[in-house]
mmCIF file of C-alpha atoms in Angstrom:
data_model
loop_
_atom_site.group_PDB
_atom_site.id
_atom_site.type_symbol
_atom_site.label_atom_id
_atom_site.label_comp_id
_atom_site.label_asym_id
_atom_site.label_seq_id
_atom_site.Cartn_x
_atom_site.Cartn_y
_atom_site.Cartn_z
ATOM 1 C CA UNK A 1 14.752 0.740 12.583
ATOM 2 C CA UNK A 2 13.242 2.370 15.639
ATOM 3 C CA UNK A 3 10.268 4.726 15.897
ATOM 4 C CA UNK A 4 11.020 5.957 19.406
ATOM 5 C CA UNK A 5 11.947 9.471 18.267
ATOM 6 C CA UNK A 6 9.786 9.585 15.144
ATOM 7 C CA UNK A 7 7.281 12.440 14.946
ATOM 8 C CA UNK A 8 3.633 11.552 15.403
ATOM 9 C CA UNK A 9 1.955 10.863 12.057
ATOM 10 C CA UNK A 10 -1.339 9.696 13.570
ATOM 11 C CA UNK A 11 -3.271 11.275 16.429
ATOM 12 C CA UNK A 12 -6.109 9.866 18.524
ATOM 13 C CA UNK A 13 -8.545 11.482 20.937
ATOM 14 C CA UNK A 14 -11.538 10.002 22.751
ATOM 15 C CA UNK A 15 -14.601 12.145 23.469
ATOM 16 C CA UNK A 16 -18.125 10.992 24.349
ATOM 17 C CA UNK A 17 -17.515 7.418 23.244
ATOM 18 C CA UNK A 18 -15.935 8.396 19.917
ATOM 19 C CA UNK A 19 -12.250 7.830 19.192
ATOM 20 C CA UNK A 20 -11.214 10.294 16.489
ATOM 21 C CA UNK A 21 -8.117 8.969 14.715
ATOM 22 C CA UNK A 22 -6.432 11.624 12.600
ATOM 23 C CA UNK A 23 -3.974 11.001 9.767
ATOM 24 C CA UNK A 24 -1.712 13.923 10.572
ATOM 25 C CA UNK A 25 0.862 14.686 7.870
ATOM 26 C CA UNK A 26 -1.009 17.496 6.099
ATOM 27 C CA UNK A 27 2.106 18.855 4.381
ATOM 28 C CA UNK A 28 2.404 15.481 2.605
ATOM 29 C CA UNK A 29 -1.359 15.051 2.073
ATOM 30 C CA UNK A 30 -1.244 12.493 4.903
ATOM 31 C CA UNK A 31 0.883 10.092 2.891
ATOM 32 C CA UNK A 32 1.899 6.982 4.812
ATOM 33 C CA UNK A 33 5.392 5.964 5.864
ATOM 34 C CA UNK A 34 6.311 2.775 7.694
ATOM 35 C CA UNK A 35 5.938 4.742 10.928
ATOM 36 C CA UNK A 36 2.455 5.874 9.898
ATOM 37 C CA UNK A 37 1.368 2.285 9.291
ATOM 38 C CA UNK A 38 2.607 1.325 12.752
ATOM 39 C CA UNK A 39 1.030 4.298 14.514
ATOM 40 C CA UNK A 40 -2.357 3.856 12.847
ATOM 41 C CA UNK A 41 -2.389 0.152 13.692
ATOM 42 C CA UNK A 42 -1.518 0.916 17.315
ATOM 43 C CA UNK A 43 -4.156 3.654 17.618
ATOM 44 C CA UNK A 44 -6.874 1.397 16.208
ATOM 45 C CA UNK A 45 -5.918 -1.570 18.370
ATOM 46 C CA UNK A 46 -5.903 0.606 21.487
ATOM 47 C CA UNK A 47 -9.327 2.042 20.636
ATOM 48 C CA UNK A 48 -10.783 -1.419 20.080
ATOM 49 C CA UNK A 49 -9.704 -2.478 23.582
ATOM 50 C CA UNK A 50 -10.831 0.720 25.297
ATOM 51 C CA UNK A 51 -14.209 0.317 27.048
ATOM 52 C CA UNK A 52 -14.726 4.082 26.770
ATOM 53 C CA UNK A 53 -14.708 3.847 22.959
ATOM 54 C CA UNK A 54 -17.893 2.845 21.155
ATOM 55 C CA UNK A 55 -17.081 3.955 17.609
ATOM 56 C CA UNK A 56 -13.900 4.907 15.752
ATOM 57 C CA UNK A 57 -13.699 7.781 13.284
ATOM 58 C CA UNK A 58 -10.794 8.031 10.824
ATOM 59 C CA UNK A 59 -10.187 11.456 9.305
ATOM 60 C CA UNK A 60 -7.403 13.286 7.499
ATOM 61 C CA UNK A 61 -5.857 16.576 8.607
ATOM 62 C CA UNK A 62 -5.572 19.468 6.183
ATOM 63 C CA UNK A 63 -6.640 19.434 2.543
ATOM 64 C CA UNK A 64 -6.874 15.667 1.952
ATOM 65 C CA UNK A 65 -7.735 12.332 3.495
ATOM 66 C CA UNK A 66 -4.609 10.532 2.253
ATOM 67 C CA UNK A 67 -2.503 10.351 -0.895
ATOM 68 C CA UNK A 68 -1.430 6.785 -0.073
ATOM 69 C CA UNK A 69 2.132 5.653 0.465
ATOM 70 C CA UNK A 70 4.800 8.366 0.686
ATOM 71 C CA UNK A 71 6.904 7.473 -2.336
ATOM 72 C CA UNK A 72 9.829 9.601 -1.134
ATOM 73 C CA UNK A 73 10.061 7.575 2.082
ATOM 74 C CA UNK A 74 10.517 4.316 0.193
ATOM 75 C CA UNK A 75 14.167 5.059 -0.583
ATOM 76 C CA UNK A 76 15.111 4.691 3.098
ATOM 77 C CA UNK A 77 12.433 2.224 4.219
ATOM 78 C CA UNK A 78 13.247 -1.349 5.190
ATOM 79 C CA UNK A 79 11.125 -3.378 2.705
ATOM 80 C CA UNK A 80 10.445 -6.230 5.118
ATOM 81 C CA UNK A 81 9.515 -3.862 7.927
ATOM 82 C CA UNK A 82 7.228 -1.944 5.569
ATOM 83 C CA UNK A 83 5.530 -5.144 4.466
ATOM 84 C CA UNK A 84 5.136 -6.443 8.020
ATOM 85 C CA UNK A 85 3.671 -3.203 9.320
ATOM 86 C CA UNK A 86 1.339 -2.839 6.356
ATOM 87 C CA UNK A 87 0.049 -6.394 6.772
ATOM 88 C CA UNK A 88 -0.424 -5.823 10.497
ATOM 89 C CA UNK A 89 -2.417 -2.651 9.815
ATOM 90 C CA UNK A 90 -4.666 -4.426 7.314
ATOM 91 C CA UNK A 91 -5.229 -7.199 9.850
ATOM 92 C CA UNK A 92 -6.050 -4.691 12.581
ATOM 93 C CA UNK A 93 -8.549 -2.826 10.392
ATOM 94 C CA UNK A 94 -10.192 -6.021 9.162
ATOM 95 C CA UNK A 95 -10.442 -7.387 12.694
ATOM 96 C CA UNK A 96 -11.868 -4.340 14.497
ATOM 97 C CA UNK A 97 -14.833 -5.336 16.661
ATOM 98 C CA UNK A 98 -16.128 -1.775 17.017
ATOM 99 C CA UNK A 99 -17.538 0.152 14.056
ATOM 100 C CA UNK A 100 -15.052 2.190 12.045
ATOM 101 C CA UNK A 101 -16.301 5.221 10.135
ATOM 102 C CA UNK A 102 -14.049 6.882 7.540
ATOM 103 C CA UNK A 103 -14.541 10.450 6.301
ATOM 104 C CA UNK A 104 -12.523 11.112 3.129
ATOM 105 C CA UNK A 105 -12.215 14.622 1.726
ATOM 106 C CA UNK A 106 -9.935 16.208 -0.835
ATOM 107 C CA UNK A 107 -8.298 13.098 -2.291
ATOM 108 C CA UNK A 108 -8.136 9.449 -1.247
ATOM 109 C CA UNK A 109 -5.503 7.711 -3.378
ATOM 110 C CA UNK A 110 -3.877 4.280 -3.211
ATOM 111 C CA UNK A 111 -4.051 3.077 0.381
ATOM 112 C CA UNK A 112 -6.005 6.247 1.086
ATOM 113 C CA UNK A 113 -8.731 4.626 -1.005
ATOM 114 C CA UNK A 114 -8.272 0.931 -0.231
ATOM 115 C CA UNK A 115 -8.266 1.743 3.493
ATOM 116 C CA UNK A 116 -11.898 2.778 3.025
ATOM 117 C CA UNK A 117 -12.806 -0.755 1.929
ATOM 118 C CA UNK A 118 -11.708 -2.029 5.345
ATOM 119 C CA UNK A 119 -13.942 0.435 7.194
ATOM 120 C CA UNK A 120 -17.615 -0.100 8.011
ATOM 121 C CA UNK A 121 -19.158 3.180 6.884
ATOM 122 C CA UNK A 122 -17.721 5.825 4.553
ATOM 123 C CA UNK A 123 -19.067 9.379 4.642
ATOM 124 C CA UNK A 124 -17.505 11.257 1.732
ATOM 125 C CA UNK A 125 -17.182 15.015 1.357
ATOM 126 C CA UNK A 126 -18.625 16.463 -1.837
ATOM 127 C CA UNK A 127 -15.781 17.143 -4.269
ATOM 128 C CA UNK A 128 -13.537 14.384 -2.907
ATOM 129 C CA UNK A 129 -11.764 12.316 -5.576
ATOM 130 C CA UNK A 130 -10.696 8.698 -5.161
ATOM 131 C CA UNK A 131 -8.220 6.656 -7.169
ATOM 132 C CA UNK A 132 -6.728 3.156 -7.162
ATOM 133 C CA UNK A 133 -3.648 3.902 -9.328
ATOM 134 C CA UNK A 134 -2.002 0.503 -9.168
ATOM 135 C CA UNK A 135 -1.828 -0.370 -12.866
ATOM 136 C CA UNK A 136 -0.629 3.163 -13.636
ATOM 137 C CA UNK A 137 2.220 2.588 -11.165
ATOM 138 C CA UNK A 138 3.087 -0.806 -12.603
ATOM 139 C CA UNK A 139 1.876 -2.809 -9.621
ATOM 140 C CA UNK A 140 -1.301 -4.570 -8.427
ATOM 141 C CA UNK A 141 -4.126 -3.906 -5.941
ATOM 142 C CA UNK A 142 -3.250 -4.032 -2.233
ATOM 143 C CA UNK A 143 -4.728 -4.134 1.278
ATOM 144 C CA UNK A 144 -7.014 -7.017 0.324
ATOM 145 C CA UNK A 145 -8.777 -4.810 -2.213
ATOM 146 C CA UNK A 146 -8.621 -7.503 -4.893
ATOM 147 C CA UNK A 147 -11.291 -9.270 -2.818
ATOM 148 C CA UNK A 148 -12.949 -6.353 -1.030
ATOM 149 C CA UNK A 149 -13.538 -4.096 -4.037
ATOM 150 C CA UNK A 150 -15.440 -6.564 -6.282
ATOM 151 C CA UNK A 151 -17.266 -7.927 -3.235
ATOM 152 C CA UNK A 152 -18.485 -4.414 -2.487
ATOM 153 C CA UNK A 153 -19.272 -2.960 -5.920
ATOM 154 C CA UNK A 154 -19.301 -5.921 -8.313
ATOM 155 C CA UNK A 155 -16.764 -7.391 -10.713
ATOM 156 C CA UNK A 156 -17.313 -5.091 -13.708
ATOM 157 C CA UNK A 157 -17.100 -1.868 -11.729
ATOM 158 C CA UNK A 158 -14.056 -3.128 -9.845
ATOM 159 C CA UNK A 159 -12.317 -4.150 -13.066
ATOM 160 C CA UNK A 160 -12.976 -0.735 -14.566
ATOM 161 C CA UNK A 161 -11.595 1.130 -11.535
ATOM 162 C CA UNK A 162 -8.486 -1.031 -11.184
ATOM 163 C CA UNK A 163 -7.532 -1.538 -14.830
ATOM 164 C CA UNK A 164 -8.090 2.096 -15.858
ATOM 165 C CA UNK A 165 -6.580 3.651 -12.691
ATOM 166 C CA UNK A 166 -9.073 6.472 -13.271
ATOM 167 C CA UNK A 167 -10.371 9.058 -10.825
ATOM 168 C CA UNK A 168 -13.711 8.512 -9.086
ATOM 169 C CA UNK A 169 -15.833 11.459 -7.990
ATOM 170 C CA UNK A 170 -17.596 11.609 -4.640
ATOM 171 C CA UNK A 171 -20.947 11.345 -6.417
ATOM 172 C CA UNK A 172 -19.846 8.209 -8.274
ATOM 173 C CA UNK A 173 -18.395 6.763 -5.077
ATOM 174 C CA UNK A 174 -21.861 6.875 -3.507
ATOM 175 C CA UNK A 175 -23.529 5.494 -6.641
ATOM 176 C CA UNK A 176 -21.104 2.552 -6.743
ATOM 177 C CA UNK A 177 -21.402 1.817 -3.041
ATOM 178 C CA UNK A 178 -17.901 2.925 -2.069
ATOM 179 C CA UNK A 179 -19.486 5.483 0.251
ATOM 180 C CA UNK A 180 -22.812 5.657 2.063
ATOM 181 C CA UNK A 181 -23.527 9.337 1.543
ATOM 182 C CA UNK A 182 -22.041 12.493 0.005
ATOM 183 C CA UNK A 183 -21.976 15.542 2.277
ATOM 184 C CA UNK A 184 -21.476 19.208 1.285
ATOM 185 C CA UNK A 185 -18.148 20.528 2.643
ATOM 186 C CA UNK A 186 -19.787 23.284 4.704
ATOM 187 C CA UNK A 187 -21.876 20.699 6.576
ATOM 188 C CA UNK A 188 -19.296 17.938 6.654
ATOM 189 C CA UNK A 189 -17.936 18.217 10.196
ATOM 190 C CA UNK A 190 -21.359 18.704 11.786
ATOM 191 C CA UNK A 191 -22.959 15.808 9.907
ATOM 192 C CA UNK A 192 -20.052 13.468 10.655
ATOM 193 C CA UNK A 193 -20.036 14.443 14.323
ATOM 194 C CA UNK A 194 -23.765 13.852 14.636
ATOM 195 C CA UNK A 195 -23.553 10.511 12.846
ATOM 196 C CA UNK A 196 -20.827 8.975 15.017
ATOM 197 C CA UNK A 197 -22.374 10.338 18.217
ATOM 198 C CA UNK A 198 -25.644 8.645 17.277
ATOM 199 C CA UNK A 199 -23.904 5.278 16.927
ATOM 200 C CA UNK A 200 -21.969 5.877 20.156
ATOM 201 C CA UNK A 201 -25.264 6.459 21.950
ATOM 202 C CA UNK A 202 -26.628 2.993 21.222
ATOM 203 C CA UNK A 203 -26.039 -0.135 23.297
ATOM 204 C CA UNK A 204 -22.425 -1.232 22.588
ATOM 205 C CA UNK A 205 -23.220 -4.952 22.659
ATOM 206 C CA UNK A 206 -25.930 -4.478 20.037
ATOM 207 C CA UNK A 207 -23.681 -2.394 17.788
ATOM 208 C CA UNK A 208 -20.771 -4.828 18.019
ATOM 209 C CA UNK A 209 -22.959 -7.876 17.420
ATOM 210 C CA UNK A 210 -24.622 -6.209 14.441
ATOM 211 C CA UNK A 211 -21.254 -5.366 12.898
ATOM 212 C CA UNK A 212 -20.059 -8.928 13.452
ATOM 213 C CA UNK A 213 -23.094 -10.363 11.660
ATOM 214 C CA UNK A 214 -22.700 -7.986 8.703
ATOM 215 C CA UNK A 215 -18.957 -8.578 8.270
ATOM 216 C CA UNK A 216 -18.599 -12.282 9.019
ATOM 217 C CA UNK A 217 -15.498 -13.911 7.470
ATOM 218 C CA UNK A 218 -14.316 -10.628 5.902
ATOM 219 C CA UNK A 219 -11.062 -10.546 7.859
ATOM 220 C CA UNK A 220 -9.752 -13.909 6.678
ATOM 221 C CA UNK A 221 -10.776 -13.283 3.080
ATOM 222 C CA UNK A 222 -9.068 -9.893 3.099
ATOM 223 C CA UNK A 223 -5.880 -11.381 4.554
ATOM 224 C CA UNK A 224 -5.921 -14.215 2.007
ATOM 225 C CA UNK A 225 -6.262 -11.605 -0.742
ATOM 226 C CA UNK A 226 -3.421 -9.565 0.777
ATOM 227 C CA UNK A 227 -1.097 -12.571 0.631
ATOM 228 C CA UNK A 228 -2.040 -13.230 -2.997
ATOM 229 C CA UNK A 229 -1.471 -9.545 -3.822
ATOM 230 C CA UNK A 230 2.044 -9.631 -2.380
ATOM 231 C CA UNK A 231 2.884 -12.749 -4.376
ATOM 232 C CA UNK A 232 1.534 -11.183 -7.561
ATOM 233 C CA UNK A 233 3.374 -7.905 -6.984
ATOM 234 C CA UNK A 234 6.720 -9.547 -6.430
ATOM 235 C CA UNK A 235 6.293 -11.797 -9.451
ATOM 236 C CA UNK A 236 6.026 -8.809 -11.780
ATOM 237 C CA UNK A 237 9.026 -8.449 -14.110
ATOM 238 C CA UNK A 238 9.349 -4.710 -13.459
ATOM 239 C CA UNK A 239 7.822 -3.641 -10.206
ATOM 240 C CA UNK A 240 8.170 0.150 -10.162
ATOM 241 C CA UNK A 241 6.191 0.854 -7.004
ATOM 242 C CA UNK A 242 5.660 -1.436 -3.986
ATOM 243 C CA UNK A 243 2.097 -1.948 -2.850
ATOM 244 C CA UNK A 244 0.905 -0.190 0.243
#
């Protein structure tokens, strides 16, 4: 399968040291296809190598951050290609040297939620709802979240969220530690813009070194968890929805 003529599903723009990466399929609530995985991975990798970029911001176009994998696209997707691109994206996110700030609004479901665990700071819009619906879909956690989620919020809270597949409010997301702060929608863009510009204004070497110290060994542990998640998913007797 080639992506040469595929429409852009992810956009990126660099201004004043900030690379704004936009999930750009608003008509599908920014659901991911195989092409979207590839494009997001490429945009992030390019930003990490760009000396003009000091911080990366991931946002969603339209009414939502992301509804996760586009289930309709799975019928025509190459399973091995999907798996390879998803794993590459997780590796890229986990290995970013520059800080990555995510700004979910509307809904963040499936990979739209687990993607947040791979970012460094999450600024959530008031009213946003998050969900890890894996048990409800007959599958298991993905994107290394089986390690990242309990490491971030504790075993009991992680078990509750995963086993129940329930919705999480923006207020609860902050209380649990899934997000740093909840921002009213009317102030959201201004607060986010000010936050990332502040980080971009600091000495890059200091910011990068600080991130490295705070996230040591996370990449390998996330990738180890990802491999275990794939094995668990494909061992299920009736896998109704692939992870990712």
